Amino acid sequence: MPSLDSNIEFLKGVGPQRAETLKSELGIFTCRDLLFHFPFRYVDRTKFHKIRDVHSEGEMVQFRGILRRLETLGAGRARRLVGSLRDETGMVELVWFQSLHWLEKSLQVGKEYIVFGRLSEFNGRFNITHPEMEEVAKAAGEDGVVGPGKTFDPVYPSTDKLSQKGLDTKGLRKLMRTLLDGLAPNELPETLPDYLIGQFRLCSKWRALSDIHFPENQNDLDAATRRIKFEELLFLQLRILQLRTRRKDTIRGFVFERIGDIFNKFYEEKLPFELTNAQKRVVKELRADMATGKQMNRLVQGDVGSGKTVVALMAMLIALDNERKSDDAPFQACLMAPTEILAQQHFTGLTELLSDLGVTIGYLSGSVKGKKRQAVLEQLASGDLQILIGTHALIEDWVQFKNLGISIIDEQHRFGVEQRSKLWRKNPDGPPHVLVMTATPIPRTLAMTLYGDLDVSVIDELPPGRKPITTKHFNEHHRLRVQGFMKEEIAKGRQVYVVYPMIEETEKLDLQNLMSGYEAISRDFPAPQYQISIVHGKMKAADKDYEMQRFVRGETQIMVATTVIEVGVNVPNASVMVIENAERFGLSQLHQLRGRVGRGAEESHCLLLTGFKLSNEGKERIQTMVRTQDGFEIAEVDLKLRGPGNIEGTQQSGMLRFLLADLARDGQILTAAREIATRILEADPALAAPEHGRLRMHLASEGKEARVWSRIS
Ligand code: ADP
Ligand code: MG
């Protein structure tokens, strides 16, 4: 019997040819790889459905019946193989679009089959597309019994090529049996301490891996699943927490102990409002971070409109009030935003907030060129410029600070990891403190994982006086009503956004759509009574800025735009957000867009316009928006609908690849794993205690992956 790490070729029943196919089709090189090739579902052979009794589309069904008909219909892309299956209660249609040739040869009319698949409805009739077929005669167990008597059968993902080599689900089951039967339990050593296994009533590692392939019943399968998920999430948390401790211990940071004139003067004389308690708390946390002598690495999460900008500004002022020990050079600060519009707005806003304080503040982006750019760069290098605000341009190598003390990144999920880390290197004296901000609410479970090695502050309170935003859903029929409503609001002196979707894949069409929308609005809202701005990503920066400024100054009442306005734009007098083709936007995008209104003291409205027919998912997104304004609730729904891999900022991480764990569904296990990992590391940071030997060994054996993860933040 080969060991777990031996080449799959040497497992009985494999051989060189099958080994080749296993490698190319499934990436299975060793026996261990095979063991971790988990079933993607199970067939409960204990029951057959009756064709007459099933009614709901989408249901997974298993029938036993005679194949009555099999024929190829259509041509070209519509070519399909259609069969009819009859049991004693009725008839159901079977349809295939792929592997027709192979199926035609292997299926036989008149034979009895076990048919398994998902029920769908077409023209009022049920069918099963691409059902799994197993001939009854061949499916019988050794005792000749089909169905009852057998319990759970694993189903493995397979391909044509695998099937041709006899490695369909049945073939793979057989190999898996051979492997498990030949495996000595000590080949799969336990990885969790006994006390945890006892405390959480987990099954052993050996048992879990064996049962994940061949459970006797649902209970065994559930226990195996729970054990494997728990282990995955526990090790993930241990890794993240260890990285974080290590970082905190090793990366020194500038010490900003002083709260000086600039900060105090701003706070006492310039700040136009009272900070919310949440803002005060976060400012305190930032102050504490920057005084420790370790580099600050903090994420500030706060829903749209929660007032992150002023918090960031105060962190910058703390830097400005402090000096480098060696030459008394005061520290500088920078703020980077993902779009020109947003960066401009920050520049204008902060310049105003800082007026009369004697603070110098500059702006830099790709569109700042020639002499202007030269001037900014010189002042930056000489230290004359204290605060720099801008876009991606800030991270370019030619941008050199004299003494950068803090880097702030707004809407951080819009930036890549690499881009963020470049700001670290802008001071040869040592890394500046880093503050990243995001308005994309991330569910707690995901934040714990994604940002597990950052410190997180949450601004969980909106400034007072905000009126809630009323959100309504309209379709094409209501267009006139929507228009009438816009006119009413404009008559009251308010401003209106009309947003169109724009994605790369359908850019041309989207742009046409936007332009014809703009023309229609221009007709319905004629000049000179109405003035309209338009902003989209294909415009020159200067034009965008011009249009934007007209809207900000209130010279235009309507802003027709794409999602370029999604991020951070702040026009308090705008109280209506109309979103065209709302079904095409993701939930977090819709939430961000809605956050553009409700910023003043006026009652605000969000109107979601869609077509008539919506997919289930589209419907749920719209309903969620209408139901709630709570960013975190919306993020939870988003996570459920899309899965964690699609949440902004997680794609690049690659760390969320699990065998079984699912961050959208396993929040409870994740929370438990997080708590346990924290407790373990608090008591035994190096995992040196004998009872943690297994944990230590397992972590060490997977150290390579951990290194990749350390780059995430
Ligand atoms: P976001 O968190 O979305 O970046 P901003 O920082 O743009 O939010 O703030 C939104 C608006 O709220 C701005 O007009 C800002 O001046 C205002 N604001 C921020 N904090 C307060 C506060 N404590 N009281 C009143 N208004 C505030
Ligand atoms: Mg903002």
PDB file of C-alpha atoms in Angstrom, residues 40-274:
ATOM      1  CA  PHE A  40     -19.659  17.898  -4.203  1.00  0.00           C
ATOM      2  CA  ARG A  41     -22.903  16.296  -3.125  1.00  0.00           C
ATOM      3  CA  TYR A  42     -24.398  13.028  -2.017  1.00  0.00           C
ATOM      4  CA  VAL A  43     -27.165  10.913  -3.375  1.00  0.00           C
ATOM      5  CA  ASP A  44     -29.546   9.657  -0.793  1.00  0.00           C
ATOM      6  CA  ARG A  45     -30.381   6.316  -2.340  1.00  0.00           C
ATOM      7  CA  THR A  46     -32.787   5.472   0.391  1.00  0.00           C
ATOM      8  CA  LYS A  47     -35.649   7.009  -1.489  1.00  0.00           C
ATOM      9  CA  PHE A  48     -37.016   7.401  -4.975  1.00  0.00           C
ATOM     10  CA  HIS A  49     -39.461  10.114  -5.845  1.00  0.00           C
ATOM     11  CA  LYS A  50     -42.599   9.390  -7.812  1.00  0.00           C
ATOM     12  CA  ILE A  51     -42.817  11.469 -10.950  1.00  0.00           C
ATOM     13  CA  ARG A  52     -46.390  12.470 -10.149  1.00  0.00           C
ATOM     14  CA  ASP A  53     -45.469  13.764  -6.694  1.00  0.00           C
ATOM     15  CA  VAL A  54     -42.835  16.327  -7.535  1.00  0.00           C
ATOM     16  CA  HIS A  55     -43.978  19.843  -8.185  1.00  0.00           C
ATOM     17  CA  SER A  56     -41.347  22.408  -7.559  1.00  0.00           C
ATOM     18  CA  GLU A  57     -38.813  23.692  -9.966  1.00  0.00           C
ATOM     19  CA  GLY A  58     -35.257  23.484  -8.713  1.00  0.00           C
ATOM     20  CA  GLU A  59     -35.894  20.413  -6.555  1.00  0.00           C
ATOM     21  CA  MET A  60     -33.271  17.660  -6.635  1.00  0.00           C
ATOM     22  CA  VAL A  61     -35.058  14.464  -7.536  1.00  0.00           C
ATOM     23  CA  GLN A  62     -34.286  10.805  -7.956  1.00  0.00           C
ATOM     24  CA  PHE A  63     -36.567   8.675 -10.110  1.00  0.00           C
ATOM     25  CA  ARG A  64     -36.501   5.060 -11.051  1.00  0.00           C
ATOM     26  CA  GLY A  65     -38.071   4.298 -14.398  1.00  0.00           C
ATOM     27  CA  ILE A  66     -37.862   2.994 -17.933  1.00  0.00           C
ATOM     28  CA  LEU A  67     -36.291   5.044 -20.675  1.00  0.00           C
ATOM     29  CA  ARG A  68     -39.075   5.236 -23.266  1.00  0.00           C
ATOM     30  CA  ARG A  69     -37.648   7.424 -25.957  1.00  0.00           C
ATOM     31  CA  LEU A  70     -34.338   8.894 -26.990  1.00  0.00           C
ATOM     32  CA  GLU A  71     -33.849  11.180 -29.963  1.00  0.00           C
ATOM     33  CA  THR A  72     -31.690  13.979 -31.240  1.00  0.00           C
ATOM     34  CA  LEU A  73     -33.546  17.176 -32.041  1.00  0.00           C
ATOM     35  CA  GLY A  74     -32.593  20.517 -33.528  1.00  0.00           C
ATOM     36  CA  ALA A  75     -29.409  21.550 -35.219  1.00  0.00           C
ATOM     37  CA  GLY A  76     -26.368  23.651 -34.521  1.00  0.00           C
ATOM     38  CA  ARG A  77     -26.348  25.171 -31.087  1.00  0.00           C
ATOM     39  CA  ALA A  78     -29.906  24.002 -30.435  1.00  0.00           C
ATOM     40  CA  ARG A  79     -28.938  20.388 -31.064  1.00  0.00           C
ATOM     41  CA  ARG A  80     -29.997  18.303 -28.135  1.00  0.00           C
ATOM     42  CA  LEU A  81     -30.748  14.798 -27.029  1.00  0.00           C
ATOM     43  CA  VAL A  82     -34.214  14.319 -25.586  1.00  0.00           C
ATOM     44  CA  GLY A  83     -35.480  11.303 -23.704  1.00  0.00           C
ATOM     45  CA  SER A  84     -38.614  10.347 -21.787  1.00  0.00           C
ATOM     46  CA  LEU A  85     -38.570   8.488 -18.534  1.00  0.00           C
ATOM     47  CA  ARG A  86     -41.674   6.730 -17.293  1.00  0.00           C
ATOM     48  CA  ASP A  87     -42.395   5.326 -13.865  1.00  0.00           C
ATOM     49  CA  GLU A  88     -45.709   3.899 -12.667  1.00  0.00           C
ATOM     50  CA  THR A  89     -47.026   7.388 -11.942  1.00  0.00           C
ATOM     51  CA  GLY A  90     -46.030   9.505 -14.900  1.00  0.00           C
ATOM     52  CA  MET A  91     -43.552  10.734 -17.423  1.00  0.00           C
ATOM     53  CA  VAL A  92     -40.733  13.232 -17.305  1.00  0.00           C
ATOM     54  CA  GLU A  93     -38.536  14.622 -20.045  1.00  0.00           C
ATOM     55  CA  LEU A  94     -34.744  14.378 -19.996  1.00  0.00           C
ATOM     56  CA  VAL A  95     -32.585  16.791 -21.993  1.00  0.00           C
ATOM     57  CA  TRP A  96     -28.894  16.928 -22.819  1.00  0.00           C
ATOM     58  CA  PHE A  97     -26.981  19.541 -24.745  1.00  0.00           C
ATOM     59  CA  GLN A  98     -23.528  18.125 -24.305  1.00  0.00           C
ATOM     60  CA  SER A  99     -21.721  14.845 -24.895  1.00  0.00           C
ATOM     61  CA  LEU A 100     -24.561  13.788 -27.181  1.00  0.00           C
ATOM     62  CA  HIS A 101     -22.522  11.295 -29.056  1.00  0.00           C
ATOM     63  CA  TRP A 102     -21.301   9.567 -25.960  1.00  0.00           C
ATOM     64  CA  LEU A 103     -24.762   9.481 -24.392  1.00  0.00           C
ATOM     65  CA  GLU A 104     -26.448   8.159 -27.500  1.00  0.00           C
ATOM     66  CA  LYS A 105     -24.106   5.254 -27.486  1.00  0.00           C
ATOM     67  CA  SER A 106     -24.347   4.475 -23.803  1.00  0.00           C
ATOM     68  CA  LEU A 107     -28.068   4.927 -23.077  1.00  0.00           C
ATOM     69  CA  GLN A 108     -30.597   2.367 -24.259  1.00  0.00           C
ATOM     70  CA  VAL A 109     -34.330   2.740 -24.733  1.00  0.00           C
ATOM     71  CA  GLY A 110     -36.261   0.084 -22.826  1.00  0.00           C
ATOM     72  CA  LYS A 111     -33.795  -0.235 -19.968  1.00  0.00           C
ATOM     73  CA  GLU A 112     -34.488   0.747 -16.407  1.00  0.00           C
ATOM     74  CA  TYR A 113     -32.518   3.687 -14.989  1.00  0.00           C
ATOM     75  CA  ILE A 114     -31.981   5.577 -11.817  1.00  0.00           C
ATOM     76  CA  VAL A 115     -32.184   9.209 -12.816  1.00  0.00           C
ATOM     77  CA  PHE A 116     -30.961  12.019 -10.648  1.00  0.00           C
ATOM     78  CA  GLY A 117     -31.010  15.717 -11.294  1.00  0.00           C
ATOM     79  CA  ARG A 118     -32.547  19.104 -10.807  1.00  0.00           C
ATOM     80  CA  LEU A 119     -36.116  19.591 -11.868  1.00  0.00           C
ATOM     81  CA  SER A 120     -36.776  22.526 -14.157  1.00  0.00           C
ATOM     82  CA  GLU A 121     -39.880  23.759 -15.877  1.00  0.00           C
ATOM     83  CA  PHE A 122     -40.092  24.538 -19.555  1.00  0.00           C
ATOM     84  CA  ASN A 123     -43.292  25.491 -21.405  1.00  0.00           C
ATOM     85  CA  GLY A 124     -45.343  24.257 -18.486  1.00  0.00           C
ATOM     86  CA  ARG A 125     -43.690  20.853 -18.423  1.00  0.00           C
ATOM     87  CA  PHE A 126     -41.106  19.435 -16.098  1.00  0.00           C
ATOM     88  CA  ASN A 127     -37.807  18.213 -17.374  1.00  0.00           C
ATOM     89  CA  ILE A 128     -34.385  17.388 -16.063  1.00  0.00           C
ATOM     90  CA  THR A 129     -31.445  18.863 -17.915  1.00  0.00           C
ATOM     91  CA  HIS A 130     -28.262  16.829 -17.862  1.00  0.00           C
ATOM     92  CA  PRO A 131     -29.541  14.220 -15.430  1.00  0.00           C
ATOM     93  CA  GLU A 132     -27.180  11.735 -13.960  1.00  0.00           C
ATOM     94  CA  MET A 133     -28.076   8.282 -15.318  1.00  0.00           C
ATOM     95  CA  GLU A 134     -27.321   4.954 -13.782  1.00  0.00           C
ATOM     96  CA  GLU A 135     -28.592   1.672 -15.129  1.00  0.00           C
ATOM     97  CA  VAL A 136     -30.513  -0.205 -12.464  1.00  0.00           C
ATOM     98  CA  ALA A 137     -28.976  -3.508 -13.412  1.00  0.00           C
ATOM     99  CA  LYS A 138     -25.515  -2.109 -12.793  1.00  0.00           C
ATOM    100  CA  ALA A 139     -26.404  -0.018  -9.773  1.00  0.00           C
ATOM    101  CA  ALA A 140     -27.489  -2.924  -7.640  1.00  0.00           C
ATOM    102  CA  GLY A 141     -25.277  -3.618  -4.676  1.00  0.00           C
ATOM    103  CA  GLU A 142     -23.751  -7.004  -3.962  1.00  0.00           C
ATOM    104  CA  ASP A 143     -26.977  -8.021  -2.301  1.00  0.00           C
ATOM    105  CA  GLY A 144     -28.851  -7.176  -5.507  1.00  0.00           C
ATOM    106  CA  VAL A 145     -30.738  -4.382  -3.760  1.00  0.00           C
ATOM    107  CA  VAL A 146     -31.225  -1.070  -5.479  1.00  0.00           C
ATOM    108  CA  GLY A 147     -32.201   1.947  -3.466  1.00  0.00           C
ATOM    109  CA  PRO A 148     -33.232   1.176   0.099  1.00  0.00           C
ATOM    110  CA  GLY A 149     -30.396  -0.593   1.787  1.00  0.00           C
ATOM    111  CA  LYS A 150     -27.834   1.694   0.258  1.00  0.00           C
ATOM    112  CA  THR A 151     -27.436   4.961   2.016  1.00  0.00           C
ATOM    113  CA  PHE A 152     -25.307   7.887   1.044  1.00  0.00           C
ATOM    114  CA  ASP A 153     -23.285   7.816  -2.111  1.00  0.00           C
ATOM    115  CA  PRO A 154     -20.748  10.491  -2.718  1.00  0.00           C
ATOM    116  CA  VAL A 155     -20.860  12.219  -6.061  1.00  0.00           C
ATOM    117  CA  TYR A 156     -17.575  13.551  -7.400  1.00  0.00           C
ATOM    118  CA  PRO A 157     -17.105  16.182 -10.009  1.00  0.00           C
ATOM    119  CA  SER A 158     -16.197  14.419 -13.246  1.00  0.00           C
ATOM    120  CA  THR A 159     -15.504  15.229 -16.879  1.00  0.00           C
ATOM    121  CA  ASP A 160     -15.833  13.497 -20.233  1.00  0.00           C
ATOM    122  CA  LYS A 161     -12.183  12.636 -20.258  1.00  0.00           C
ATOM    123  CA  LEU A 162     -12.394  11.087 -16.826  1.00  0.00           C
ATOM    124  CA  SER A 163     -15.463   9.099 -17.805  1.00  0.00           C
ATOM    125  CA  GLN A 164     -13.690   7.697 -20.820  1.00  0.00           C
ATOM    126  CA  LYS A 165     -11.009   6.383 -18.524  1.00  0.00           C
ATOM    127  CA  GLY A 166     -13.577   4.817 -16.233  1.00  0.00           C
ATOM    128  CA  LEU A 167     -13.151   7.587 -13.738  1.00  0.00           C
ATOM    129  CA  ASP A 168     -16.704   8.806 -13.522  1.00  0.00           C
ATOM    130  CA  THR A 169     -18.289   9.123 -10.122  1.00  0.00           C
ATOM    131  CA  LYS A 170     -18.483   5.370  -9.740  1.00  0.00           C
ATOM    132  CA  GLY A 171     -14.886   4.884 -10.737  1.00  0.00           C
ATOM    133  CA  LEU A 172     -13.750   7.566  -8.330  1.00  0.00           C
ATOM    134  CA  ARG A 173     -15.800   6.036  -5.527  1.00  0.00           C
ATOM    135  CA  LYS A 174     -14.000   2.800  -6.086  1.00  0.00           C
ATOM    136  CA  LEU A 175     -10.575   4.400  -5.945  1.00  0.00           C
ATOM    137  CA  MET A 176     -11.537   6.276  -2.832  1.00  0.00           C
ATOM    138  CA  ARG A 177     -12.625   3.052  -1.159  1.00  0.00           C
ATOM    139  CA  THR A 178      -9.355   1.391  -2.084  1.00  0.00           C
ATOM    140  CA  LEU A 179      -7.435   4.336  -0.693  1.00  0.00           C
ATOM    141  CA  LEU A 180      -9.346   4.558   2.566  1.00  0.00           C
ATOM    142  CA  ASP A 181      -9.312   0.800   3.150  1.00  0.00           C
ATOM    143  CA  GLY A 182      -5.583   0.640   2.678  1.00  0.00           C
ATOM    144  CA  LEU A 183      -4.786   3.631   4.809  1.00  0.00           C
ATOM    145  CA  ALA A 184      -3.392   3.182   8.277  1.00  0.00           C
ATOM    146  CA  PRO A 185      -5.019   5.648  10.683  1.00  0.00           C
ATOM    147  CA  ASN A 186      -1.594   6.862  11.785  1.00  0.00           C
ATOM    148  CA  GLU A 187      -1.044   8.181   8.279  1.00  0.00           C
ATOM    149  CA  LEU A 188      -3.569  10.844   9.083  1.00  0.00           C
ATOM    150  CA  PRO A 189      -2.451  12.125  12.441  1.00  0.00           C
ATOM    151  CA  GLU A 190      -4.756  14.200  14.537  1.00  0.00           C
ATOM    152  CA  THR A 191      -4.187  17.942  14.129  1.00  0.00           C
ATOM    153  CA  LEU A 192      -6.316  19.304  16.963  1.00  0.00           C
ATOM    154  CA  PRO A 193      -5.555  19.021  20.686  1.00  0.00           C
ATOM    155  CA  ASP A 194      -7.577  16.420  22.527  1.00  0.00           C
ATOM    156  CA  TYR A 195      -9.057  19.001  24.845  1.00  0.00           C
ATOM    157  CA  LEU A 196     -10.634  20.888  21.936  1.00  0.00           C
ATOM    158  CA  ILE A 197     -11.954  17.692  20.415  1.00  0.00           C
ATOM    159  CA  GLY A 198     -13.537  16.871  23.745  1.00  0.00           C
ATOM    160  CA  GLN A 199     -14.847  20.315  24.450  1.00  0.00           C
ATOM    161  CA  PHE A 200     -16.562  20.685  21.077  1.00  0.00           C
ATOM    162  CA  ARG A 201     -17.471  17.028  20.636  1.00  0.00           C
ATOM    163  CA  LEU A 202     -15.644  16.812  17.353  1.00  0.00           C
ATOM    164  CA  CYS A 203     -14.936  13.605  15.545  1.00  0.00           C
ATOM    165  CA  SER A 204     -11.323  12.646  14.896  1.00  0.00           C
ATOM    166  CA  LYS A 205      -9.515  13.781  11.787  1.00  0.00           C
ATOM    167  CA  TRP A 206      -9.355  10.249  10.501  1.00  0.00           C
ATOM    168  CA  ARG A 207     -13.030   9.709  11.030  1.00  0.00           C
ATOM    169  CA  ALA A 208     -13.924  13.020   9.432  1.00  0.00           C
ATOM    170  CA  LEU A 209     -12.007  12.315   6.239  1.00  0.00           C
ATOM    171  CA  SER A 210     -13.367   8.851   5.995  1.00  0.00           C
ATOM    172  CA  ASP A 211     -16.939   9.970   6.599  1.00  0.00           C
ATOM    173  CA  ILE A 212     -16.790  12.896   4.245  1.00  0.00           C
ATOM    174  CA  HIS A 213     -16.458  10.317   1.483  1.00  0.00           C
ATOM    175  CA  PHE A 214     -18.554   7.468   2.824  1.00  0.00           C
ATOM    176  CA  PRO A 215     -20.907   8.577   5.568  1.00  0.00           C
ATOM    177  CA  GLU A 216     -23.392   6.034   6.799  1.00  0.00           C
ATOM    178  CA  ASN A 217     -26.073   8.597   7.288  1.00  0.00           C
ATOM    179  CA  GLN A 218     -26.752  12.293   7.407  1.00  0.00           C
ATOM    180  CA  ASN A 219     -25.589  12.596  11.017  1.00  0.00           C
ATOM    181  CA  ASP A 220     -22.162  11.200  10.276  1.00  0.00           C
ATOM    182  CA  LEU A 221     -21.868  13.486   7.305  1.00  0.00           C
ATOM    183  CA  ASP A 222     -22.828  16.510   9.375  1.00  0.00           C
ATOM    184  CA  ALA A 223     -20.278  15.631  12.040  1.00  0.00           C
ATOM    185  CA  ALA A 224     -17.521  15.195   9.482  1.00  0.00           C
ATOM    186  CA  THR A 225     -18.426  18.453   7.776  1.00  0.00           C
ATOM    187  CA  ARG A 226     -18.437  20.360  11.047  1.00  0.00           C
ATOM    188  CA  ARG A 227     -15.083  18.977  12.082  1.00  0.00           C
ATOM    189  CA  ILE A 228     -13.445  19.882   8.783  1.00  0.00           C
ATOM    190  CA  LYS A 229     -14.897  23.375   8.698  1.00  0.00           C
ATOM    191  CA  PHE A 230     -13.899  24.016  12.281  1.00  0.00           C
ATOM    192  CA  GLU A 231     -10.352  22.925  11.606  1.00  0.00           C
ATOM    193  CA  GLU A 232     -10.036  25.067   8.486  1.00  0.00           C
ATOM    194  CA  LEU A 233     -11.311  28.153  10.216  1.00  0.00           C
ATOM    195  CA  LEU A 234      -9.336  27.619  13.388  1.00  0.00           C
ATOM    196  CA  PHE A 235      -6.043  27.312  11.551  1.00  0.00           C
ATOM    197  CA  LEU A 236      -6.912  30.312   9.437  1.00  0.00           C
ATOM    198  CA  GLN A 237      -7.515  32.407  12.524  1.00  0.00           C
ATOM    199  CA  LEU A 238      -4.393  31.141  14.249  1.00  0.00           C
ATOM    200  CA  ARG A 239      -2.357  32.138  11.230  1.00  0.00           C
ATOM    201  CA  ILE A 240      -3.904  35.574  10.940  1.00  0.00           C
ATOM    202  CA  LEU A 241      -3.532  36.325  14.626  1.00  0.00           C
ATOM    203  CA  GLN A 242       0.070  35.177  14.674  1.00  0.00           C
ATOM    204  CA  LEU A 243       0.904  37.384  11.725  1.00  0.00           C
ATOM    205  CA  ARG A 244      -0.698  40.303  13.406  1.00  0.00           C
ATOM    206  CA  THR A 245       1.213  39.825  16.638  1.00  0.00           C
ATOM    207  CA  ARG A 246       4.425  39.436  14.751  1.00  0.00           C
ATOM    208  CA  ARG A 247       3.825  42.607  12.788  1.00  0.00           C
ATOM    209  CA  LYS A 248       2.975  44.550  15.892  1.00  0.00           C
ATOM    210  CA  ASP A 249       6.079  43.347  17.628  1.00  0.00           C
ATOM    211  CA  THR A 250       8.474  44.096  14.849  1.00  0.00           C
ATOM    212  CA  ILE A 251       7.457  47.152  12.884  1.00  0.00           C
ATOM    213  CA  ARG A 252       8.504  50.297  14.662  1.00  0.00           C
ATOM    214  CA  GLY A 253       6.658  53.507  14.015  1.00  0.00           C
ATOM    215  CA  PHE A 254       7.108  57.191  14.632  1.00  0.00           C
ATOM    216  CA  VAL A 255       6.053  58.356  18.061  1.00  0.00           C
ATOM    217  CA  PHE A 256       3.495  61.156  17.917  1.00  0.00           C
ATOM    218  CA  GLU A 257       3.027  62.024  21.546  1.00  0.00           C
ATOM    219  CA  ARG A 258       2.275  65.642  21.110  1.00  0.00           C
ATOM    220  CA  ILE A 259      -1.124  67.103  20.551  1.00  0.00           C
ATOM    221  CA  GLY A 260      -0.169  70.579  19.477  1.00  0.00           C
ATOM    222  CA  ASP A 261      -1.372  73.908  18.224  1.00  0.00           C
ATOM    223  CA  ILE A 262      -2.681  72.851  14.862  1.00  0.00           C
ATOM    224  CA  PHE A 263      -4.827  70.066  16.221  1.00  0.00           C
ATOM    225  CA  ASN A 264      -6.123  72.113  19.134  1.00  0.00           C
ATOM    226  CA  LYS A 265      -6.832  75.188  17.101  1.00  0.00           C
ATOM    227  CA  PHE A 266      -8.708  73.166  14.549  1.00  0.00           C
ATOM    228  CA  TYR A 267     -10.708  71.367  17.189  1.00  0.00           C
ATOM    229  CA  GLU A 268     -11.582  74.471  19.162  1.00  0.00           C
ATOM    230  CA  GLU A 269     -12.005  77.065  16.446  1.00  0.00           C
ATOM    231  CA  LYS A 270     -12.568  75.493  13.080  1.00  0.00           C
ATOM    232  CA  LEU A 271     -14.514  72.273  13.468  1.00  0.00           C
ATOM    233  CA  PRO A 272     -17.992  73.289  12.302  1.00  0.00           C
ATOM    234  CA  PHE A 273     -19.884  70.665  14.303  1.00  0.00           C
ATOM    235  CA  GLU A 274     -19.688  68.522  17.390  1.00  0.00           C
TER     236      GLU A 274
END
